[in-house]
Amino acid sequence: MTLMQMTDKDKQLLALMQKNARESVASLARQLGVSRTALQERIQRLETNGIIDGYSVRLGANVNRSPIQCFTFAALNNKNFPDVIKQLKTLTAVQAVHSISGDWDLIIHICTDTLEKLNAEINKINEMMGIVRTTSNIVMETKFNRGTNL
């Protein structure tokens, strides 16, 4: 697939949808100064080209979610990189895995209900073939969140 060139209207639309993805098409069209049909076609084009990858629900503060969040940095034996990713996908406590530059290869976002469960998940990760070393950092407090999964 070729990369899509985004217009200023596309960027404005994405910013509006990130604030409120449930905003009506009519309201978005009014804010952008385009017709509903043109806006629907624009959204379809952004979806087709992979710019909009999907829609999700951001949970509010009143939801009982896993209170313990941890970011584990992992160094890998690169020969086993695809196998490690495949194994990490099987762990339901793993919320996201990011490939990074620098001394570490991955940042693994883990959410659990207890420290005991967190310890068990980190142990599973450390036992994976291809993991050379890890270091983990528990989130003490979130100062602000721009709508990410954390």
Short mmCIF file of C-alpha atoms in Angstrom, two decimals:
data_model
loop_
_atom_site.label_atom_id
_atom_site.label_comp_id
_atom_site.label_asym_id
_atom_site.label_seq_id
_atom_site.Cartn_x
_atom_site.Cartn_y
_atom_site.Cartn_z
CA MET A 1 0.00 0.00 0.00
CA THR A 2 1.36 3.44 -0.84
CA LEU A 3 1.52 6.10 1.82
CA MET A 4 -1.39 8.48 1.74
CA GLN A 5 -0.70 12.21 1.67
CA MET A 6 -2.85 13.82 4.38
CA THR A 7 -4.36 17.25 3.87
CA ASP A 8 -4.82 19.90 6.54
CA LYS A 9 -8.55 18.96 6.63
CA ASP A 10 -7.56 15.33 7.27
CA LYS A 11 -5.38 16.41 10.18
CA GLN A 12 -8.13 18.66 11.57
CA LEU A 13 -10.64 15.83 11.27
CA LEU A 14 -8.32 13.40 13.08
CA ALA A 15 -7.78 15.91 15.88
CA LEU A 16 -11.55 16.35 16.30
CA MET A 17 -12.17 12.59 16.22
CA GLN A 18 -9.44 11.99 18.81
CA LYS A 19 -11.22 14.42 21.14
CA ASN A 20 -14.58 12.72 20.58
CA ALA A 21 -14.83 9.78 18.16
CA ARG A 22 -18.60 9.69 18.76
CA GLU A 23 -19.14 13.19 17.41
CA SER A 24 -21.77 13.04 14.69
CA VAL A 25 -20.74 13.26 11.07
CA ALA A 26 -23.01 16.29 10.66
CA SER A 27 -21.30 18.09 13.55
CA LEU A 28 -17.81 17.24 12.27
CA ALA A 29 -18.75 18.39 8.77
CA ARG A 30 -20.03 21.72 10.15
CA GLN A 31 -16.83 22.25 12.18
CA LEU A 32 -14.67 21.54 9.12
CA GLY A 33 -16.85 23.47 6.67
CA VAL A 34 -17.50 20.50 4.37
CA SER A 35 -20.58 18.52 3.40
CA ARG A 36 -21.63 15.36 5.26
CA THR A 37 -21.03 13.31 2.11
CA ALA A 38 -17.55 14.75 1.63
CA LEU A 39 -16.73 14.07 5.29
CA GLN A 40 -18.00 10.48 5.11
CA GLU A 41 -15.87 9.91 2.01
CA ARG A 42 -12.86 11.44 3.79
CA ILE A 43 -13.34 9.15 6.82
CA GLN A 44 -13.70 6.12 4.51
CA ARG A 45 -10.48 7.08 2.70
CA LEU A 46 -8.62 7.47 6.01
CA GLU A 47 -9.87 4.04 7.13
CA THR A 48 -9.04 2.37 3.79
CA ASN A 49 -5.51 3.79 3.85
CA GLY A 50 -4.88 2.67 7.42
CA ILE A 51 -4.70 6.18 8.85
CA ILE A 52 -7.70 5.40 11.04
CA ASP A 53 -6.95 1.91 12.30
CA GLY A 54 -10.04 1.45 14.43
CA TYR A 55 -12.19 2.87 17.16
CA SER A 56 -12.04 2.08 20.86
CA VAL A 57 -13.53 2.93 24.21
CA ARG A 58 -11.48 4.84 26.77
CA LEU A 59 -12.48 3.75 30.26
CA GLY A 60 -13.29 6.42 32.82
CA ALA A 61 -11.80 6.87 36.26
CA ASN A 62 -14.79 5.13 37.89
CA VAL A 63 -14.01 1.79 36.23
CA ASN A 64 -12.38 -0.85 38.41
CA ARG A 65 -9.30 -1.62 36.32
CA SER A 66 -6.05 -3.35 37.12
CA PRO A 67 -4.48 -1.01 39.66
CA ILE A 68 -0.90 -2.12 39.07
CA GLN A 69 0.75 -1.04 35.86
CA CYS A 70 4.33 -1.76 34.96
CA PHE A 71 6.67 -1.03 32.09
CA THR A 72 9.26 -3.74 31.58
CA PHE A 73 12.25 -3.06 29.37
CA ALA A 74 13.60 -6.18 27.67
CA ALA A 75 16.80 -6.94 25.79
CA LEU A 76 16.45 -9.77 23.27
CA ASN A 77 18.58 -12.24 21.43
CA ASN A 78 17.53 -10.97 17.99
CA LYS A 79 17.48 -14.48 16.54
CA ASN A 80 14.34 -15.12 18.60
CA PHE A 81 12.64 -11.74 18.18
CA PRO A 82 9.52 -13.02 16.32
CA ASP A 83 9.13 -15.91 18.78
CA VAL A 84 9.29 -13.57 21.78
CA ILE A 85 6.59 -11.32 20.30
CA LYS A 86 4.40 -14.36 19.63
CA GLN A 87 4.83 -15.53 23.25
CA LEU A 88 4.12 -12.07 24.67
CA LYS A 89 0.82 -11.96 22.75
CA THR A 90 -0.36 -14.99 24.73
CA LEU A 91 -0.02 -13.18 28.08
CA THR A 92 -3.30 -11.39 28.79
CA ALA A 93 -1.66 -9.08 31.34
CA VAL A 94 0.54 -7.68 28.55
CA GLN A 95 -1.34 -4.68 27.19
CA ALA A 96 1.17 -3.41 24.62
CA VAL A 97 4.66 -4.10 23.32
CA HIS A 98 6.76 -1.36 21.74
CA SER A 99 9.99 -1.90 19.80
CA ILE A 100 12.44 0.81 20.79
CA SER A 101 15.93 2.08 20.02
CA GLY A 102 18.78 2.22 22.49
CA ASP A 103 20.06 -0.33 25.02
CA TRP A 104 16.71 -2.12 25.21
CA ASP A 105 14.75 -3.78 22.41
CA LEU A 106 11.20 -3.69 23.82
CA ILE A 107 9.00 -1.87 26.31
CA ILE A 108 6.31 -4.20 27.60
CA HIS A 109 3.25 -2.64 29.27
CA ILE A 110 1.83 -5.00 31.91
CA CYS A 111 -1.36 -4.54 34.00
CA THR A 112 -2.29 -6.78 36.94
CA ASP A 113 -4.49 -6.74 40.05
CA THR A 114 -1.77 -7.61 42.56
CA LEU A 115 1.99 -7.45 42.96
CA GLU A 116 2.03 -11.23 43.17
CA LYS A 117 0.40 -11.49 39.73
CA LEU A 118 2.80 -8.88 38.37
CA ASN A 119 5.75 -10.87 39.72
CA ALA A 120 4.40 -14.04 38.07
CA GLU A 121 4.01 -12.26 34.71
CA ILE A 122 7.52 -10.82 34.86
CA ASN A 123 8.86 -14.28 35.74
CA LYS A 124 7.09 -15.72 32.67
CA ILE A 125 8.71 -13.04 30.52
CA ASN A 126 12.16 -13.68 32.00
CA GLU A 127 11.82 -17.40 31.28
CA MET A 128 11.07 -16.86 27.58
CA MET A 129 13.68 -18.13 25.14
CA GLY A 130 15.24 -15.07 23.54
CA ILE A 131 14.90 -12.71 26.52
CA VAL A 132 18.42 -11.77 27.62
CA ARG A 133 17.59 -9.39 30.50
CA THR A 134 14.79 -7.16 31.79
CA THR A 135 14.21 -4.30 34.14
CA SER A 136 10.77 -3.29 35.39
CA ASN A 137 9.27 0.00 36.53
CA ILE A 138 5.95 0.14 38.36
CA VAL A 139 3.74 3.16 37.66
CA MET A 140 3.21 5.03 40.94
CA GLU A 141 0.90 7.74 39.60
CA THR A 142 -0.30 8.99 36.22
CA LYS A 143 0.14 12.75 36.07
CA PHE A 144 -1.94 13.12 32.89
CA ASN A 145 -3.12 10.96 30.03
CA ARG A 146 -3.87 12.07 26.47
CA GLY A 147 -6.07 9.09 25.78
CA THR A 148 -3.50 6.34 25.58
CA ASN A 149 -4.17 2.92 27.08
CA LEU A 150 -2.39 3.76 30.31
#
